[in-house]
Each structure stands twice: as C-alpha cells, then as structure tokens.
mmCIF file of C-alpha atoms in Angstrom:
data_model
loop_
_atom_site.group_PDB
_atom_site.id
_atom_site.type_symbol
_atom_site.label_atom_id
_atom_site.label_comp_id
_atom_site.label_asym_id
_atom_site.label_seq_id
_atom_site.Cartn_x
_atom_site.Cartn_y
_atom_site.Cartn_z
ATOM 1 C CA UNK P 246 65.578 87.242 90.334
ATOM 2 C CA UNK P 247 66.500 83.787 91.617
ATOM 3 C CA UNK P 248 64.758 81.504 94.151
ATOM 4 C CA UNK P 249 62.694 84.474 95.366
ATOM 5 C CA UNK P 250 65.825 86.588 95.768
ATOM 6 C CA UNK P 251 65.894 89.971 94.050
ATOM 7 C CA UNK P 252 69.305 90.920 92.703
ATOM 8 C CA UNK P 253 70.889 94.309 92.026
ATOM 9 C CA UNK P 254 74.018 94.215 89.857
ATOM 10 C CA UNK P 255 76.359 97.045 90.754
ATOM 11 C CA UNK P 256 79.952 98.194 90.729
ATOM 12 C CA UNK P 257 81.676 95.539 92.804
ATOM 13 C CA UNK P 258 81.460 94.468 96.426
ATOM 14 C CA UNK P 259 82.838 97.780 97.642
ATOM 15 C CA UNK P 260 79.957 99.689 96.045
ATOM 16 C CA UNK P 261 77.554 97.209 97.640
ATOM 17 C CA UNK P 262 78.903 98.086 101.082
ATOM 18 C CA UNK P 263 78.513 101.818 100.453
ATOM 19 C CA UNK P 264 74.998 101.474 99.032
ATOM 20 C CA UNK P 265 73.711 99.235 101.830
ATOM 21 C CA UNK P 266 74.905 101.538 104.614
ATOM 22 C CA UNK P 267 73.550 104.562 102.710
ATOM 23 C CA UNK P 268 70.083 103.027 102.402
ATOM 24 C CA UNK P 269 69.970 101.779 105.983
ATOM 25 C CA UNK P 270 70.548 105.360 107.077
ATOM 26 C CA UNK P 271 68.275 106.967 104.440
ATOM 27 C CA UNK P 272 65.377 104.733 105.520
ATOM 28 C CA UNK P 273 66.067 105.321 109.204
ATOM 29 C CA UNK P 274 66.674 101.642 109.862
ATOM 30 C CA UNK P 275 69.892 102.800 111.510
ATOM 31 C CA UNK P 276 70.537 106.034 113.382
ATOM 32 C CA UNK P 277 73.869 107.540 114.454
ATOM 33 C CA UNK P 278 74.887 105.910 117.710
ATOM 34 C CA UNK P 279 72.938 102.679 117.108
ATOM 35 C CA UNK P 280 74.513 99.416 118.184
ATOM 36 C CA UNK P 281 75.789 97.041 115.487
ATOM 37 C CA UNK P 282 77.804 93.820 115.602
ATOM 38 C CA UNK P 283 80.852 92.905 113.530
ATOM 39 C CA UNK P 284 81.926 89.280 113.283
ATOM 40 C CA UNK P 285 85.696 89.657 113.295
ATOM 41 C CA UNK P 286 88.219 89.297 111.723
ATOM 42 C CA UNK P 287 86.574 91.199 108.886
ATOM 43 C CA UNK P 288 87.452 93.293 105.823
ATOM 44 C CA UNK P 289 88.805 96.539 107.299
ATOM 45 C CA UNK P 290 86.237 98.963 105.749
ATOM 46 C CA UNK P 291 83.576 97.242 107.862
ATOM 47 C CA UNK P 292 85.650 98.373 110.858
ATOM 48 C CA UNK P 293 86.137 101.889 109.510
ATOM 49 C CA UNK P 294 82.665 102.774 108.181
ATOM 50 C CA UNK P 295 80.885 102.605 111.595
ATOM 51 C CA UNK P 296 83.363 105.153 112.979
ATOM 52 C CA UNK P 297 82.602 107.794 110.351
ATOM 53 C CA UNK P 298 80.870 110.849 111.896
ATOM 54 C CA UNK P 299 77.870 110.213 109.639
ATOM 55 C CA UNK P 300 77.217 106.882 111.370
ATOM 56 C CA UNK P 301 79.162 106.815 114.645
ATOM 57 C CA UNK P 302 77.742 103.389 115.508
ATOM 58 C CA UNK P 303 78.416 101.607 118.769
ATOM 59 C CA UNK P 304 80.234 98.454 117.715
ATOM 60 C CA UNK P 305 80.104 95.056 119.403
ATOM 61 C CA UNK P 306 82.856 92.750 118.174
ATOM 62 C CA UNK P 307 82.110 89.037 117.939
ATOM 63 C CA UNK P 308 85.441 87.236 117.849
ATOM 64 C CA UNK P 309 86.327 84.080 115.909
ATOM 65 C CA UNK P 310 88.522 83.116 118.852
ATOM 66 C CA UNK P 311 88.234 79.332 118.814
ATOM 67 C CA UNK P 312 91.449 77.259 118.916
ATOM 68 C CA UNK P 313 92.015 73.581 118.135
ATOM 69 C CA UNK P 314 93.865 71.039 120.291
ATOM 70 C CA UNK P 315 97.193 72.136 118.774
ATOM 71 C CA UNK P 316 96.577 75.706 119.898
ATOM 72 C CA UNK P 317 96.008 76.993 116.374
ATOM 73 C CA UNK P 318 93.172 79.239 115.258
ATOM 74 C CA UNK P 319 90.206 77.497 113.649
ATOM 75 C CA UNK P 320 88.667 80.934 112.884
ATOM 76 C CA UNK P 321 85.328 79.688 114.191
ATOM 77 C CA UNK P 322 83.091 81.486 116.708
ATOM 78 C CA UNK P 323 82.601 80.093 120.240
ATOM 79 C CA UNK P 324 78.975 79.968 121.352
ATOM 80 C CA UNK P 325 79.583 82.574 124.056
ATOM 81 C CA UNK P 326 80.640 85.010 121.337
ATOM 82 C CA UNK P 327 77.638 84.241 119.115
ATOM 83 C CA UNK P 328 75.370 84.692 122.140
ATOM 84 C CA UNK P 329 76.064 88.435 121.858
ATOM 85 C CA UNK P 330 73.744 88.496 118.807
ATOM 86 C CA UNK P 331 70.814 87.885 121.155
ATOM 87 C CA UNK P 332 71.064 91.480 122.417
ATOM 88 C CA UNK P 333 67.944 93.216 121.051
ATOM 89 C CA UNK P 334 69.793 96.536 121.039
ATOM 90 C CA UNK P 335 72.011 95.215 118.237
ATOM 91 C CA UNK P 336 70.210 96.228 115.061
ATOM 92 C CA UNK P 337 72.682 95.057 112.423
ATOM 93 C CA UNK P 338 75.312 92.334 112.146
ATOM 94 C CA UNK P 339 77.981 92.318 109.422
ATOM 95 C CA UNK P 340 79.995 89.273 108.440
ATOM 96 C CA UNK P 341 82.440 88.373 105.701
ATOM 97 C CA UNK P 342 81.989 84.669 105.003
ATOM 98 C CA UNK P 343 84.491 83.098 104.313
ATOM 99 C CA UNK P 344 86.310 85.582 106.522
ATOM 100 C CA UNK P 345 88.877 88.187 105.562
ATOM 101 C CA UNK P 346 91.827 87.765 106.031
ATOM 102 C CA UNK P 347 91.749 84.107 107.245
ATOM 103 C CA UNK P 348 89.270 83.127 104.452
ATOM 104 C CA UNK P 349 87.576 80.440 106.524
ATOM 105 C CA UNK P 350 83.834 79.812 106.191
ATOM 106 C CA UNK P 351 81.561 79.515 109.221
ATOM 107 C CA UNK P 352 80.860 75.885 109.984
ATOM 108 C CA UNK P 353 77.394 74.373 109.828
ATOM 109 C CA UNK P 354 77.072 74.123 113.612
ATOM 110 C CA UNK P 355 77.688 77.851 114.090
ATOM 111 C CA UNK P 356 75.304 78.751 111.259
ATOM 112 C CA UNK P 357 72.513 76.843 112.984
ATOM 113 C CA UNK P 358 73.428 78.368 116.340
ATOM 114 C CA UNK P 359 73.237 81.905 114.918
ATOM 115 C CA UNK P 360 69.810 81.085 113.502
ATOM 116 C CA UNK P 361 68.628 79.744 116.852
ATOM 117 C CA UNK P 362 69.924 82.743 118.846
ATOM 118 C CA UNK P 363 68.470 85.320 116.443
ATOM 119 C CA UNK P 364 65.060 83.650 116.095
ATOM 120 C CA UNK P 365 64.728 83.290 119.851
ATOM 121 C CA UNK P 366 66.179 86.580 121.137
ATOM 122 C CA UNK P 367 66.626 89.109 118.339
ATOM 123 C CA UNK P 368 64.263 88.290 115.432
ATOM 124 C CA UNK P 369 64.493 91.798 113.945
ATOM 125 C CA UNK P 370 68.260 91.599 113.512
ATOM 126 C CA UNK P 371 69.397 92.790 110.079
ATOM 127 C CA UNK P 372 72.353 90.846 108.682
ATOM 128 C CA UNK P 373 74.771 91.775 105.913
ATOM 129 C CA UNK P 374 76.749 88.776 104.661
ATOM 130 C CA UNK P 375 79.648 89.518 102.336
ATOM 131 C CA UNK P 376 80.210 86.206 100.539
ATOM 132 C CA UNK P 377 82.800 87.288 97.976
ATOM 133 C CA UNK P 378 85.080 84.311 98.764
ATOM 134 C CA UNK P 379 82.305 81.724 98.970
ATOM 135 C CA UNK P 380 82.970 80.207 95.553
ATOM 136 C CA UNK P 381 86.561 79.369 96.542
ATOM 137 C CA UNK P 382 85.406 77.040 99.300
ATOM 138 C CA UNK P 383 84.595 73.364 98.715
ATOM 139 C CA UNK P 384 82.007 73.412 101.453
ATOM 140 C CA UNK P 385 80.110 76.681 101.665
ATOM 141 C CA UNK P 386 76.633 77.738 102.638
ATOM 142 C CA UNK P 387 75.532 81.344 102.896
ATOM 143 C CA UNK P 388 73.443 82.926 105.620
ATOM 144 C CA UNK P 389 71.214 83.932 102.691
ATOM 145 C CA UNK P 390 70.192 80.261 102.621
ATOM 146 C CA UNK P 391 70.148 79.618 106.375
ATOM 147 C CA UNK P 392 68.431 82.892 107.302
ATOM 148 C CA UNK P 393 66.988 84.435 104.114
ATOM 149 C CA UNK P 394 64.476 86.597 106.002
ATOM 150 C CA UNK P 395 67.140 88.488 107.960
ATOM 151 C CA UNK P 396 69.974 88.585 105.456
ATOM 152 C CA UNK P 397 71.107 90.771 102.595
ATOM 153 C CA UNK P 398 73.959 89.278 100.578
ATOM 154 C CA UNK P 399 76.962 90.773 98.794
ATOM 155 C CA UNK P 400 78.842 88.887 96.083
ATOM 156 C CA UNK P 401 81.679 89.756 93.723
ATOM 157 C CA UNK P 402 82.117 88.543 90.155
ATOM 158 C CA UNK P 403 85.416 90.408 90.169
ATOM 159 C CA UNK P 404 86.993 88.070 92.722
ATOM 160 C CA UNK P 405 85.747 84.830 91.179
ATOM 161 C CA UNK P 406 86.830 85.684 87.648
ATOM 162 C CA UNK P 407 90.004 87.502 88.636
ATOM 163 C CA UNK P 408 88.970 90.844 87.113
ATOM 164 C CA UNK P 409 88.852 93.162 90.119
ATOM 165 C CA UNK P 410 89.288 96.262 87.959
ATOM 166 C CA UNK P 411 85.990 95.611 86.176
ATOM 167 C CA UNK P 412 84.022 96.352 89.366
ATOM 168 C CA UNK P 413 81.312 93.699 89.011
ATOM 169 C CA UNK P 414 79.217 92.660 91.985
ATOM 170 C CA UNK P 415 75.705 91.987 93.209
ATOM 171 C CA UNK P 416 73.425 92.584 96.162
ATOM 172 C CA UNK P 417 70.754 89.945 96.782
ATOM 173 C CA UNK P 418 67.727 90.117 99.075
ATOM 174 C CA UNK P 419 64.816 87.724 99.565
ATOM 175 C CA UNK P 420 61.401 89.136 98.624
ATOM 176 C CA UNK P 421 60.173 88.472 102.172
ATOM 177 C CA UNK P 422 62.658 90.216 104.441
ATOM 178 C CA UNK P 423 63.046 91.931 107.813
ATOM 179 C CA UNK P 424 64.156 95.198 106.195
ATOM 180 C CA UNK P 425 60.726 95.691 104.601
ATOM 181 C CA UNK P 426 58.994 94.724 107.852
ATOM 182 C CA UNK P 427 60.985 97.245 109.882
ATOM 183 C CA UNK P 428 60.326 100.022 107.350
ATOM 184 C CA UNK P 429 56.572 99.452 107.653
ATOM 185 C CA UNK P 430 56.798 99.571 111.455
ATOM 186 C CA UNK P 431 58.558 102.950 111.563
ATOM 187 C CA UNK P 432 56.592 105.892 113.010
ATOM 188 C CA UNK P 433 54.437 107.719 110.479
ATOM 189 C CA UNK P 434 56.547 110.876 110.777
ATOM 190 C CA UNK P 435 59.552 108.968 109.460
ATOM 191 C CA UNK P 436 57.599 107.041 106.809
ATOM 192 C CA UNK P 437 56.158 110.317 105.571
ATOM 193 C CA UNK P 438 59.680 111.581 104.949
ATOM 194 C CA UNK P 439 60.719 108.470 103.012
ATOM 195 C CA UNK P 440 57.448 108.534 101.042
ATOM 196 C CA UNK P 441 58.498 111.932 99.736
ATOM 197 C CA UNK P 442 61.952 110.564 99.001
ATOM 198 C CA UNK P 443 60.658 107.711 96.814
ATOM 199 C CA UNK P 444 57.560 109.417 95.392
ATOM 200 C CA UNK P 445 58.861 109.256 91.805
ATOM 201 C CA UNK P 446 59.339 105.493 91.941
ATOM 202 C CA UNK P 447 55.795 104.395 92.709
ATOM 203 C CA UNK P 448 52.340 105.927 93.036
ATOM 204 C CA UNK P 449 52.313 104.274 96.462
ATOM 205 C CA UNK P 450 55.876 105.028 97.659
ATOM 206 C CA UNK P 451 55.509 102.884 100.775
ATOM 207 C CA UNK P 452 55.316 99.834 98.501
ATOM 208 C CA UNK P 453 58.826 100.347 97.100
ATOM 209 C CA UNK P 454 60.835 97.258 98.206
ATOM 210 C CA UNK P 455 64.031 97.832 100.154
ATOM 211 C CA UNK P 456 66.244 96.563 97.329
ATOM 212 C CA UNK P 457 64.640 99.055 94.915
ATOM 213 C CA UNK P 458 65.343 101.762 97.480
ATOM 214 C CA UNK P 459 69.008 100.710 97.479
ATOM 215 C CA UNK P 460 69.061 101.009 93.672
ATOM 216 C CA UNK P 461 67.535 104.501 93.827
ATOM 217 C CA UNK P 462 69.667 105.667 96.744
ATOM 218 C CA UNK P 463 72.799 104.679 94.828
ATOM 219 C CA UNK P 464 71.980 107.573 92.496
ATOM 220 C CA UNK P 465 70.472 110.024 95.007
ATOM 221 C CA UNK P 466 67.009 108.790 93.892
ATOM 222 C CA UNK P 467 66.675 111.507 91.231
ATOM 223 C CA UNK P 468 69.050 109.615 88.924
ATOM 224 C CA UNK P 469 67.498 106.220 89.573
ATOM 225 C CA UNK P 470 67.292 105.551 85.818
ATOM 226 C CA UNK P 471 71.119 105.550 85.591
ATOM 227 C CA UNK P 472 71.723 103.222 88.551
ATOM 228 C CA UNK P 473 73.870 100.130 88.324
ATOM 229 C CA UNK P 474 76.398 98.985 85.784
ATOM 230 C CA UNK P 475 77.473 100.636 82.553
ATOM 231 C CA UNK P 476 76.619 98.779 79.344
ATOM 232 C CA UNK P 477 80.154 97.338 78.871
ATOM 233 C CA UNK P 478 80.054 96.077 82.461
ATOM 234 C CA UNK P 479 76.636 94.512 81.870
ATOM 235 C CA UNK P 480 77.944 92.739 78.757
ATOM 236 C CA UNK P 481 80.997 91.473 80.648
ATOM 237 C CA UNK P 482 78.803 90.186 83.479
ATOM 238 C CA UNK P 483 76.535 88.464 80.947
ATOM 239 C CA UNK P 484 79.561 86.714 79.398
ATOM 240 C CA UNK P 485 80.734 85.521 82.807
ATOM 241 C CA UNK P 486 77.246 84.314 83.748
ATOM 242 C CA UNK P 487 76.787 82.459 80.441
ATOM 243 C CA UNK P 488 80.245 80.890 80.760
ATOM 244 C CA UNK P 489 79.357 79.577 84.236
ATOM 245 C CA UNK P 490 75.985 78.211 83.109
ATOM 246 C CA UNK P 491 77.629 76.365 80.208
ATOM 247 C CA UNK P 492 80.253 74.870 82.540
ATOM 248 C CA UNK P 493 77.849 72.336 84.027
ATOM 249 C CA UNK P 494 80.645 70.243 85.580
ATOM 250 C CA UNK P 495 82.105 73.264 87.416
ATOM 251 C CA UNK P 496 85.520 72.799 85.812
ATOM 252 C CA UNK P 497 86.375 76.476 86.236
ATOM 253 C CA UNK P 498 85.327 76.521 89.882
ATOM 254 C CA UNK P 499 87.315 73.360 90.627
ATOM 255 C CA UNK P 500 90.347 74.829 88.884
ATOM 256 C CA UNK P 501 90.227 78.079 90.876
ATOM 257 C CA UNK P 502 89.859 76.140 94.140
ATOM 258 C CA UNK P 503 92.853 73.971 93.225
ATOM 259 C CA UNK P 504 94.937 77.031 92.315
ATOM 260 C CA UNK P 505 94.235 78.537 95.742
ATOM 261 C CA UNK P 506 95.070 75.306 97.558
ATOM 262 C CA UNK P 507 98.271 74.762 95.565
ATOM 263 C CA UNK P 508 99.381 78.346 96.127
ATOM 264 C CA UNK P 509 98.813 78.025 99.868
ATOM 265 C CA UNK P 510 100.680 74.707 100.027
ATOM 266 C CA UNK P 511 103.681 76.204 98.220
ATOM 267 C CA UNK P 512 103.791 79.066 100.715
ATOM 268 C CA UNK P 513 103.506 76.837 103.777
ATOM 269 C CA UNK P 514 106.018 74.298 102.435
ATOM 270 C CA UNK P 515 108.509 77.073 101.726
ATOM 271 C CA UNK P 516 108.144 78.363 105.280
ATOM 272 C CA UNK P 517 108.283 74.821 106.649
ATOM 273 C CA UNK P 518 104.922 75.285 108.388
ATOM 274 C CA UNK P 519 102.416 72.464 108.506
ATOM 275 C CA UNK P 520 99.010 73.260 106.999
ATOM 276 C CA UNK P 521 96.080 72.860 109.343
ATOM 277 C CA UNK P 522 93.630 70.966 107.134
ATOM 278 C CA UNK P 523 90.196 72.564 107.354
ATOM 279 C CA UNK P 524 87.196 71.766 105.177
ATOM 280 C CA UNK P 525 85.897 75.327 105.674
ATOM 281 C CA UNK P 526 89.130 76.961 104.464
ATOM 282 C CA UNK P 527 88.806 78.780 101.122
ATOM 283 C CA UNK P 528 92.631 79.153 100.903
ATOM 284 C CA UNK P 529 92.130 82.492 99.173
ATOM 285 C CA UNK P 530 94.115 84.257 101.904
ATOM 286 C CA UNK P 531 95.975 82.930 104.883
ATOM 287 C CA UNK P 532 97.196 84.397 108.137
ATOM 288 C CA UNK P 533 100.533 83.455 109.649
ATOM 289 C CA UNK P 534 101.462 84.212 113.251
ATOM 290 C CA UNK P 535 105.031 85.466 112.787
ATOM 291 C CA UNK P 536 105.601 85.772 116.530
#
C-alpha cells in the first residue's frame, strides 16, 4: 500500500494483463462486443486479446500520429485523436506508457488533455496504463498520478532489473476508483452473481475491493490463498525493493538510463542516422523507418 494505492505483486506484467482482463469480464464491467480504445502503437498482446472469442471487443484505435517539422514521428497523440476518448460508449482505454515499440512517454500537455476530455465527456472510463518502461525515462509521469480515480497501473520489476525470467510485476489501484463505483452500479441480478462468486472472501461480498477480486480471480477464487508470487519470487522482489530504497541518489536508475541512451546512440551512429532528441524518449526501444 502506497499513497492510497493498493498493490498486488504478481508474475510479471504479462500476468497483470491476463488478470485484469479476466476480472473485468468476471465482474461484468466488460461484455463481449463492448467498445474499448487502444492508444497505439502498443504491445501486441493488447491488440490480440480483444479479438479473442471470449472478449470480441470493438476496438477504437487512437493513433500517436504527430510529426515534427522535419517530418519525423514524435510518437505523441494529436488532440483530434485523444478526442475519441470522449465517446461514452468506450468503456476501457489501454495504453503502454512509454509506448511499445517507440518507447516514448506521453507529454504533459497530452496527459492534461486526456484528463480534461475524460472528466468532461466520459467520466466512467476505465484506464489500464502499462508503465513497464517508465523508470527508463528521465521525465515520466504516470496516468496513475494524473488520473488515479480512473486508472489501474501495471509495472514490471523484471524490466527494470533486467531479470525478465523471474516474472516479477505489480498491479496498483487507488483505493477510491471508478472500477468499484461501476461494480456498485451494476443491476442487482449481476451483483447477486458476483456476490456468490466472492462469498468466501468477505461476509459482505459486495464490499470486496476490485483489486482483491483481481487477486482472487487469478486463482479461480477458490484458490485465493495461493495467489501471487512464490516465496523465492517474493524474496527476490524484497531484495530489489530494499536495494532501490538504499540507493537514495538513484545511481542504479541513472546508470540504466545512460546504458539505454548510449546503446541507442551507437545504433544510430552506426546507421548514420541523426537522433531526434526527445525528453520523453525512454530509449529502451527504437523504431527505424527502413523505407
């Protein structure tokens, strides 16, 4: 628990994606055929999951189609694209921030514009922000900070510490959130069904917070007591967390950022391509237009 955010440690960012979509469906916050938005480019499973027969969502793509004066991608979102989020029929928006594959963070202006559009036109919008590359960016702010009420966050220890095989990640959700509000507003016939589903978790099942439902759903509810990380994974995550807390000057973070920047510069210099300097660029990945 941190700054009124409740945190579920689980098996990497990929597990977080699976668990979130599972719980959105299990709690009837999303139905097959519902309209969702994807801020693209995005990690390909976010493109693939909505097409599975289980979900079959109608997808609205919001394109990071902005170009600079030199005609090169900035990987930012024009206002006319972000305006699409004002459609009340869009129930969920998914974003990877910084993006994948360009690994560019949304700029401050766009963050504020998203907040303005959602608050004015679509206040019940649920947002999933996948921030696994956030710690590689000098200048990064999550939608969990800008819009904590609407946003559930995904983060990966595996990426930051270079141990992807360990499968270490977290889901974070503010105590006061739109997911809980929408669950309470569902018709009684639906709430009755979910009350049966979570009856073993609380004498008043309706009071089970959405993040606790995600924990339980990750183990088909009946195996809730085994949810989350194995003991060795928990110990490894504790070591990483302690290491970061001790490193008060952020030496490790600065070093990883510099490694990414140096690696990118070597690539671009070797190809004789000028780097487009961008304060929002995490330099974790890059995208080169071969044509």
